[in-house]
mmCIF file with all atom_site columns, C-alpha atoms in Angstrom:
data_model
loop_
_atom_site.group_PDB
_atom_site.id
_atom_site.type_symbol
_atom_site.label_atom_id
_atom_site.label_alt_id
_atom_site.label_comp_id
_atom_site.label_asym_id
_atom_site.label_entity_id
_atom_site.label_seq_id
_atom_site.pdbx_PDB_ins_code
_atom_site.Cartn_x
_atom_site.Cartn_y
_atom_site.Cartn_z
_atom_site.occupancy
_atom_site.B_iso_or_equiv
_atom_site.pdbx_formal_charge
_atom_site.auth_seq_id
_atom_site.auth_comp_id
_atom_site.auth_asym_id
_atom_site.auth_atom_id
_atom_site.pdbx_PDB_model_num
ATOM 1   C CA . PRO A 1 1   ? 157.486 68.110  154.665 1.00 0.00 ? 1   PRO A CA 1
ATOM 2   C CA . ALA A 1 2   ? 158.407 70.358  157.420 1.00 0.00 ? 2   ALA A CA 1
ATOM 3   C CA . GLU A 1 3   ? 157.767 71.279  160.968 1.00 0.00 ? 3   GLU A CA 1
ATOM 4   C CA . ALA A 1 4   ? 158.982 73.897  162.871 1.00 0.00 ? 4   ALA A CA 1
ATOM 5   C CA . THR A 1 5   ? 158.331 76.265  165.717 1.00 0.00 ? 5   THR A CA 1
ATOM 6   C CA . ILE A 1 6   ? 158.739 79.818  165.541 1.00 0.00 ? 6   ILE A CA 1
ATOM 7   C CA . GLN A 1 7   ? 159.225 82.342  168.640 1.00 0.00 ? 7   GLN A CA 1
ATOM 8   C CA . LEU A 1 8   ? 159.417 86.011  168.669 1.00 0.00 ? 8   LEU A CA 1
ATOM 9   C CA . ALA A 1 9   ? 160.138 88.317  171.123 1.00 0.00 ? 9   ALA A CA 1
ATOM 10  C CA . GLY A 1 10  ? 156.990 89.115  173.295 1.00 0.00 ? 10  GLY A CA 1
ATOM 11  C CA . MET A 1 11  ? 155.411 85.946  172.539 1.00 0.00 ? 11  MET A CA 1
ATOM 12  C CA . SER A 1 12  ? 154.427 83.898  175.502 1.00 0.00 ? 12  SER A CA 1
ATOM 13  C CA . ALA A 1 13  ? 154.714 80.763  173.425 1.00 0.00 ? 13  ALA A CA 1
ATOM 14  C CA . PRO A 1 14  ? 156.346 79.380  170.428 1.00 0.00 ? 14  PRO A CA 1
ATOM 15  C CA . LEU A 1 15  ? 154.037 79.074  167.152 1.00 0.00 ? 15  LEU A CA 1
ATOM 16  C CA . ARG A 1 16  ? 153.913 75.623  165.598 1.00 0.00 ? 16  ARG A CA 1
ATOM 17  C CA . THR A 1 17  ? 154.352 75.360  161.764 1.00 0.00 ? 17  THR A CA 1
ATOM 18  C CA . ARG A 1 18  ? 153.660 72.788  159.523 1.00 0.00 ? 18  ARG A CA 1
ATOM 19  C CA . GLY A 1 19  ? 153.794 72.625  155.657 1.00 0.00 ? 19  GLY A CA 1
ATOM 20  C CA . ARG A 1 20  ? 156.399 72.052  152.673 1.00 0.00 ? 20  ARG A CA 1
ATOM 21  C CA . ALA A 1 21  ? 159.948 73.511  152.300 1.00 0.00 ? 21  ALA A CA 1
ATOM 22  C CA . ALA A 1 22  ? 162.306 74.057  149.778 1.00 0.00 ? 22  ALA A CA 1
ATOM 23  C CA . LEU A 1 23  ? 165.968 74.583  151.123 1.00 0.00 ? 23  LEU A CA 1
ATOM 24  C CA . THR A 1 24  ? 168.972 75.736  149.009 1.00 0.00 ? 24  THR A CA 1
ATOM 25  C CA . HIS A 1 25  ? 172.515 75.411  150.451 1.00 0.00 ? 25  HIS A CA 1
ATOM 26  C CA . THR A 1 26  ? 175.354 77.026  148.951 1.00 0.00 ? 26  THR A CA 1
ATOM 27  C CA . TRP A 1 27  ? 179.203 77.308  150.173 1.00 0.00 ? 27  TRP A CA 1
ATOM 28  C CA . PRO A 1 28  ? 181.214 79.008  147.415 1.00 0.00 ? 28  PRO A CA 1
ATOM 29  C CA . GLU A 1 29  ? 184.964 79.250  147.665 1.00 0.00 ? 29  GLU A CA 1
ATOM 30  C CA . ARG A 1 30  ? 185.158 82.746  146.441 1.00 0.00 ? 30  ARG A CA 1
ATOM 31  C CA . SER A 1 31  ? 182.782 85.744  147.258 1.00 0.00 ? 31  SER A CA 1
ATOM 32  C CA . GLU A 1 32  ? 179.346 85.240  145.750 1.00 0.00 ? 32  GLU A CA 1
ATOM 33  C CA . PRO A 1 33  ? 179.474 88.339  143.842 1.00 0.00 ? 33  PRO A CA 1
ATOM 34  C CA . GLU A 1 34  ? 182.483 87.363  141.799 1.00 0.00 ? 34  GLU A CA 1
ATOM 35  C CA . LEU A 1 35  ? 180.772 84.249  140.931 1.00 0.00 ? 35  LEU A CA 1
ATOM 36  C CA . VAL A 1 36  ? 176.912 85.000  140.410 1.00 0.00 ? 36  VAL A CA 1
ATOM 37  C CA . LEU A 1 37  ? 175.488 88.072  139.322 1.00 0.00 ? 37  LEU A CA 1
ATOM 38  C CA . ARG A 1 38  ? 171.554 86.867  139.350 1.00 0.00 ? 38  ARG A CA 1
ATOM 39  C CA . ARG A 1 39  ? 170.282 83.621  140.505 1.00 0.00 ? 39  ARG A CA 1
ATOM 40  C CA . ILE A 1 40  ? 167.047 82.347  139.942 1.00 0.00 ? 40  ILE A CA 1
ATOM 41  C CA . GLU A 1 41  ? 165.807 78.793  141.500 1.00 0.00 ? 41  GLU A CA 1
ATOM 42  C CA . PHE A 1 42  ? 162.382 77.337  140.727 1.00 0.00 ? 42  PHE A CA 1
ATOM 43  C CA . SER A 1 43  ? 160.767 74.239  142.690 1.00 0.00 ? 43  SER A CA 1
ATOM 44  C CA . SER A 1 44  ? 157.772 72.924  142.428 1.00 0.00 ? 44  SER A CA 1
ATOM 45  C CA . LEU A 1 45  ? 155.926 72.051  145.692 1.00 0.00 ? 45  LEU A CA 1
ATOM 46  C CA . ASP A 1 46  ? 153.871 68.961  143.848 1.00 0.00 ? 46  ASP A CA 1
ATOM 47  C CA . GLY A 1 47  ? 153.467 65.790  145.925 1.00 0.00 ? 47  GLY A CA 1
ATOM 48  C CA . GLY A 1 48  ? 152.103 62.293  145.945 1.00 0.00 ? 48  GLY A CA 1
ATOM 49  C CA . ASP A 1 49  ? 152.305 60.982  142.102 1.00 0.00 ? 49  ASP A CA 1
ATOM 50  C CA . ALA A 1 50  ? 152.828 64.592  140.698 1.00 0.00 ? 50  ALA A CA 1
ATOM 51  C CA . ALA A 1 51  ? 156.272 65.338  139.452 1.00 0.00 ? 51  ALA A CA 1
ATOM 52  C CA . ALA A 1 52  ? 158.709 67.543  141.149 1.00 0.00 ? 52  ALA A CA 1
ATOM 53  C CA . VAL A 1 53  ? 160.531 70.144  139.083 1.00 0.00 ? 53  VAL A CA 1
ATOM 54  C CA . TYR A 1 54  ? 163.755 71.964  139.966 1.00 0.00 ? 54  TYR A CA 1
ATOM 55  C CA . LEU A 1 55  ? 165.197 74.853  137.688 1.00 0.00 ? 55  LEU A CA 1
ATOM 56  C CA . LEU A 1 56  ? 168.335 76.914  138.563 1.00 0.00 ? 56  LEU A CA 1
ATOM 57  C CA . ALA A 1 57  ? 169.424 79.688  136.180 1.00 0.00 ? 57  ALA A CA 1
ATOM 58  C CA . LEU A 1 58  ? 172.657 81.551  136.887 1.00 0.00 ? 58  LEU A CA 1
ATOM 59  C CA . ARG A 1 59  ? 174.351 84.569  135.125 1.00 0.00 ? 59  ARG A CA 1
ATOM 60  C CA . SER A 1 60  ? 177.918 85.453  136.129 1.00 0.00 ? 60  SER A CA 1
ATOM 61  C CA . PRO A 1 61  ? 179.277 89.133  136.339 1.00 0.00 ? 61  PRO A CA 1
ATOM 62  C CA . GLY A 1 62  ? 180.901 88.334  132.750 1.00 0.00 ? 62  GLY A CA 1
ATOM 63  C CA . GLY A 1 63  ? 177.415 87.441  131.284 1.00 0.00 ? 63  GLY A CA 1
ATOM 64  C CA . GLU A 1 64  ? 177.809 83.583  131.123 1.00 0.00 ? 64  GLU A CA 1
ATOM 65  C CA . LYS A 1 65  ? 174.787 81.488  131.975 1.00 0.00 ? 65  LYS A CA 1
ATOM 66  C CA . THR A 1 66  ? 174.402 78.069  133.493 1.00 0.00 ? 66  THR A CA 1
ATOM 67  C CA . HIS A 1 67  ? 171.094 76.407  133.583 1.00 0.00 ? 67  HIS A CA 1
ATOM 68  C CA . TRP A 1 68  ? 169.812 73.131  135.026 1.00 0.00 ? 68  TRP A CA 1
ATOM 69  C CA . LEU A 1 69  ? 166.671 71.498  135.071 1.00 0.00 ? 69  LEU A CA 1
ATOM 70  C CA . LEU A 1 70  ? 165.702 68.620  137.053 1.00 0.00 ? 70  LEU A CA 1
ATOM 71  C CA . VAL A 1 71  ? 162.131 66.602  136.782 1.00 0.00 ? 71  VAL A CA 1
ATOM 72  C CA . GLU A 1 72  ? 161.610 63.672  139.109 1.00 0.00 ? 72  GLU A CA 1
ATOM 73  C CA . ARG A 1 73  ? 158.384 61.685  139.974 1.00 0.00 ? 73  ARG A CA 1
ATOM 74  C CA . ALA A 1 74  ? 158.115 58.978  142.567 1.00 0.00 ? 74  ALA A CA 1
ATOM 75  C CA . GLY A 1 75  ? 161.800 58.733  142.928 1.00 0.00 ? 75  GLY A CA 1
ATOM 76  C CA . ARG A 1 76  ? 162.577 58.394  139.298 1.00 0.00 ? 76  ARG A CA 1
ATOM 77  C CA . ILE A 1 77  ? 164.266 61.000  137.038 1.00 0.00 ? 77  ILE A CA 1
ATOM 78  C CA . LEU A 1 78  ? 162.158 61.662  134.222 1.00 0.00 ? 78  LEU A CA 1
ATOM 79  C CA . TYR A 1 79  ? 164.472 64.265  132.978 1.00 0.00 ? 79  TYR A CA 1
ATOM 80  C CA . GLU A 1 80  ? 167.719 66.061  133.538 1.00 0.00 ? 80  GLU A CA 1
ATOM 81  C CA . ALA A 1 81  ? 169.668 68.747  131.309 1.00 0.00 ? 81  ALA A CA 1
ATOM 82  C CA . SER A 1 82  ? 172.160 71.582  131.671 1.00 0.00 ? 82  SER A CA 1
ATOM 83  C CA . ASP A 1 83  ? 171.745 72.444  128.188 1.00 0.00 ? 83  ASP A CA 1
ATOM 84  C CA . VAL A 1 84  ? 168.283 74.018  128.321 1.00 0.00 ? 84  VAL A CA 1
ATOM 85  C CA . ILE A 1 85  ? 168.008 77.681  127.904 1.00 0.00 ? 85  ILE A CA 1
ATOM 86  C CA . VAL A 1 86  ? 166.024 80.044  130.080 1.00 0.00 ? 86  VAL A CA 1
ATOM 87  C CA . ASP A 1 87  ? 165.086 83.171  128.506 1.00 0.00 ? 87  ASP A CA 1
ATOM 88  C CA . VAL A 1 88  ? 164.291 85.910  131.230 1.00 0.00 ? 88  VAL A CA 1
ATOM 89  C CA . ASP A 1 89  ? 161.307 88.363  130.126 1.00 0.00 ? 89  ASP A CA 1
ATOM 90  C CA . GLU A 1 90  ? 161.559 91.407  132.522 1.00 0.00 ? 90  GLU A CA 1
ATOM 91  C CA . ARG A 1 91  ? 158.625 93.232  133.784 1.00 0.00 ? 91  ARG A CA 1
ATOM 92  C CA . PRO A 1 92  ? 157.697 96.701  131.703 1.00 0.00 ? 92  PRO A CA 1
ATOM 93  C CA . GLY A 1 93  ? 158.519 99.806  133.581 1.00 0.00 ? 93  GLY A CA 1
ATOM 94  C CA . ALA A 1 94  ? 161.282 100.464 136.246 1.00 0.00 ? 94  ALA A CA 1
ATOM 95  C CA . PRO A 1 95  ? 161.907 97.961  138.643 1.00 0.00 ? 95  PRO A CA 1
ATOM 96  C CA . ALA A 1 96  ? 160.703 98.030  142.252 1.00 0.00 ? 96  ALA A CA 1
ATOM 97  C CA . ARG A 1 97  ? 163.171 99.243  144.660 1.00 0.00 ? 97  ARG A CA 1
ATOM 98  C CA . GLY A 1 98  ? 165.742 99.547  141.768 1.00 0.00 ? 98  GLY A CA 1
ATOM 99  C CA . TYR A 1 99  ? 165.591 95.376  141.816 1.00 0.00 ? 99  TYR A CA 1
ATOM 100 C CA . PRO A 1 100 ? 164.453 93.771  138.656 1.00 0.00 ? 100 PRO A CA 1
ATOM 101 C CA . ILE A 1 101 ? 161.951 90.776  139.314 1.00 0.00 ? 101 ILE A CA 1
ATOM 102 C CA . PRO A 1 102 ? 161.335 88.896  135.978 1.00 0.00 ? 102 PRO A CA 1
ATOM 103 C CA . ALA A 1 103 ? 157.820 88.675  134.644 1.00 0.00 ? 103 ALA A CA 1
ATOM 104 C CA . ARG A 1 104 ? 158.339 85.129  133.317 1.00 0.00 ? 104 ARG A CA 1
ATOM 105 C CA . LEU A 1 105 ? 161.095 82.605  132.508 1.00 0.00 ? 105 LEU A CA 1
ATOM 106 C CA . ARG A 1 106 ? 160.935 80.783  128.938 1.00 0.00 ? 106 ARG A CA 1
ATOM 107 C CA . VAL A 1 107 ? 162.421 77.355  129.078 1.00 0.00 ? 107 VAL A CA 1
ATOM 108 C CA . HIS A 1 108 ? 163.268 75.450  125.815 1.00 0.00 ? 108 HIS A CA 1
ATOM 109 C CA . GLY A 1 109 ? 165.712 72.850  125.140 1.00 0.00 ? 109 GLY A CA 1
ATOM 110 C CA . ALA A 1 110 ? 166.100 69.585  122.872 1.00 0.00 ? 110 ALA A CA 1
ATOM 111 C CA . SER A 1 111 ? 163.180 67.875  124.267 1.00 0.00 ? 111 SER A CA 1
ATOM 112 C CA . VAL A 1 112 ? 161.702 70.440  126.710 1.00 0.00 ? 112 VAL A CA 1
ATOM 113 C CA . SER A 1 113 ? 159.520 73.569  126.335 1.00 0.00 ? 113 SER A CA 1
ATOM 114 C CA . GLY A 1 114 ? 157.361 75.781  128.557 1.00 0.00 ? 114 GLY A CA 1
ATOM 115 C CA . GLY A 1 115 ? 157.493 78.621  130.873 1.00 0.00 ? 115 GLY A CA 1
ATOM 116 C CA . ILE A 1 116 ? 157.275 79.962  134.467 1.00 0.00 ? 116 ILE A CA 1
ATOM 117 C CA . SER A 1 117 ? 155.284 82.972  135.449 1.00 0.00 ? 117 SER A CA 1
ATOM 118 C CA . LEU A 1 118 ? 156.173 84.847  138.378 1.00 0.00 ? 118 LEU A CA 1
ATOM 119 C CA . GLU A 1 119 ? 153.414 85.919  140.174 1.00 0.00 ? 119 GLU A CA 1
ATOM 120 C CA . ARG A 1 120 ? 152.768 87.638  143.833 1.00 0.00 ? 120 ARG A CA 1
ATOM 121 C CA . THR A 1 121 ? 155.784 88.454  145.755 1.00 0.00 ? 121 THR A CA 1
ATOM 122 C CA . LEU A 1 122 ? 155.883 86.507  149.171 1.00 0.00 ? 122 LEU A CA 1
ATOM 123 C CA . LEU A 1 123 ? 158.896 88.121  150.673 1.00 0.00 ? 123 LEU A CA 1
ATOM 124 C CA . GLU A 1 124 ? 161.893 90.444  149.858 1.00 0.00 ? 124 GLU A CA 1
ATOM 125 C CA . HIS A 1 125 ? 165.000 90.421  152.224 1.00 0.00 ? 125 HIS A CA 1
ATOM 126 C CA . ASP A 1 126 ? 168.166 92.377  152.078 1.00 0.00 ? 126 ASP A CA 1
ATOM 127 C CA . PRO A 1 127 ? 170.830 90.248  153.494 1.00 0.00 ? 127 PRO A CA 1
ATOM 128 C CA . LEU A 1 128 ? 173.128 93.437  154.165 1.00 0.00 ? 128 LEU A CA 1
ATOM 129 C CA . GLY A 1 129 ? 170.253 94.727  156.587 1.00 0.00 ? 129 GLY A CA 1
ATOM 130 C CA . ASP A 1 130 ? 170.871 92.260  159.178 1.00 0.00 ? 130 ASP A CA 1
ATOM 131 C CA . LEU A 1 131 ? 174.449 93.568  159.490 1.00 0.00 ? 131 LEU A CA 1
ATOM 132 C CA . PRO A 1 132 ? 175.654 96.687  161.691 1.00 0.00 ? 132 PRO A CA 1
ATOM 133 C CA . GLN A 1 133 ? 175.574 99.867  159.843 1.00 0.00 ? 133 GLN A CA 1
ATOM 134 C CA . PRO A 1 134 ? 179.039 100.458 159.258 1.00 0.00 ? 134 PRO A CA 1
ATOM 135 C CA . PHE A 1 135 ? 179.719 97.104  157.754 1.00 0.00 ? 135 PHE A CA 1
ATOM 136 C CA . ARG A 1 136 ? 176.433 97.409  155.685 1.00 0.00 ? 136 ARG A CA 1
ATOM 137 C CA . PHE A 1 137 ? 177.754 100.822 154.176 1.00 0.00 ? 137 PHE A CA 1
ATOM 138 C CA . LEU A 1 138 ? 181.272 98.978  153.587 1.00 0.00 ? 138 LEU A CA 1
ATOM 139 C CA . LEU A 1 139 ? 179.759 96.002  151.429 1.00 0.00 ? 139 LEU A CA 1
ATOM 140 C CA . SER A 1 140 ? 177.452 98.239  149.716 1.00 0.00 ? 140 SER A CA 1
ATOM 141 C CA . PHE A 1 141 ? 180.215 99.249  147.612 1.00 0.00 ? 141 PHE A CA 1
ATOM 142 C CA . GLU A 1 142 ? 180.774 95.574  146.155 1.00 0.00 ? 142 GLU A CA 1
ATOM 143 C CA . MET A 1 143 ? 177.309 94.205  146.581 1.00 0.00 ? 143 MET A CA 1
ATOM 144 C CA . ARG A 1 144 ? 173.568 94.985  146.738 1.00 0.00 ? 144 ARG A CA 1
ATOM 145 C CA . PRO A 1 145 ? 172.153 91.595  147.120 1.00 0.00 ? 145 PRO A CA 1
ATOM 146 C CA . ARG A 1 146 ? 168.363 90.989  147.423 1.00 0.00 ? 146 ARG A CA 1
ATOM 147 C CA . ARG A 1 147 ? 166.580 87.705  148.126 1.00 0.00 ? 147 ARG A CA 1
ATOM 148 C CA . VAL A 1 148 ? 163.109 87.700  146.670 1.00 0.00 ? 148 VAL A CA 1
ATOM 149 C CA . TRP A 1 149 ? 160.696 84.625  146.863 1.00 0.00 ? 149 TRP A CA 1
ATOM 150 C CA . THR A 1 150 ? 157.461 84.522  144.689 1.00 0.00 ? 150 THR A CA 1
ATOM 151 C CA . GLU A 1 151 ? 154.682 82.073  143.681 1.00 0.00 ? 151 GLU A CA 1
ATOM 152 C CA . ALA A 1 152 ? 155.140 81.075  140.459 1.00 0.00 ? 152 ALA A CA 1
ATOM 153 C CA . GLY A 1 153 ? 152.842 79.072  138.268 1.00 0.00 ? 153 GLY A CA 1
ATOM 154 C CA . TYR A 1 154 ? 154.376 76.805  135.294 1.00 0.00 ? 154 TYR A CA 1
ATOM 155 C CA . SER A 1 155 ? 153.244 74.890  132.337 1.00 0.00 ? 155 SER A CA 1
ATOM 156 C CA . LEU A 1 156 ? 156.423 72.364  130.927 1.00 0.00 ? 156 LEU A CA 1
ATOM 157 C CA . GLN A 1 157 ? 155.841 69.789  128.233 1.00 0.00 ? 157 GLN A CA 1
ATOM 158 C CA . LEU A 1 158 ? 158.491 66.846  128.102 1.00 0.00 ? 158 LEU A CA 1
ATOM 159 C CA . ASP A 1 159 ? 158.698 65.343  124.670 1.00 0.00 ? 159 ASP A CA 1
ATOM 160 C CA . ALA A 1 160 ? 158.748 61.531  124.355 1.00 0.00 ? 160 ALA A CA 1
ATOM 161 C CA . ALA A 1 161 ? 161.710 59.595  125.188 1.00 0.00 ? 161 ALA A CA 1
ATOM 162 C CA . PRO A 1 162 ? 162.752 55.861  125.307 1.00 0.00 ? 162 PRO A CA 1
ATOM 163 C CA . GLY A 1 163 ? 160.735 54.271  127.732 1.00 0.00 ? 163 GLY A CA 1
ATOM 164 C CA . ARG A 1 164 ? 158.532 57.314  129.133 1.00 0.00 ? 164 ARG A CA 1
ATOM 165 C CA . PRO A 1 165 ? 155.683 59.026  126.899 1.00 0.00 ? 165 PRO A CA 1
ATOM 166 C CA . ALA A 1 166 ? 155.338 62.808  126.273 1.00 0.00 ? 166 ALA A CA 1
ATOM 167 C CA . VAL A 1 167 ? 154.505 64.553  129.802 1.00 0.00 ? 167 VAL A CA 1
ATOM 168 C CA . GLU A 1 168 ? 152.587 67.773  130.343 1.00 0.00 ? 168 GLU A CA 1
ATOM 169 C CA . LEU A 1 169 ? 153.492 69.451  133.678 1.00 0.00 ? 169 LEU A CA 1
ATOM 170 C CA . THR A 1 170 ? 151.633 72.145  135.411 1.00 0.00 ? 170 THR A CA 1
#
């Protein structure tokens, strides 16, 4: 759960907000473009007795892939693995603004299978756009970062494991 206030220039009073938030904080020792070419993160916003899901899929500039999937319910880890495979199904046609947004992620591993469908785009942001033009121009030779947030539907199946029956997550 999250609460905040937002106030923009021209507003007489701040706007109070309430909802759910997923926060990610990274702090690389080297320049991020040297380490990560593509980063995909998925987190479910389920609450109560429902399971929470977090998926991280990274691709390095050299093509190496790193994946991590975590499923938790009521403070108990139901599944955690870094040997899952995440296949990315690209959208047909030319990408919007030259930036490819996947259509679907297919997840599979020794005891997990399913998929995540990326749906309506909520927000797109170019982090370099916040910089003054001379710096933006110079950095654009090395990187073209883009952050995109989308709604996503998902369906994952966890096979039965010792002490846990099979689990269907949607």
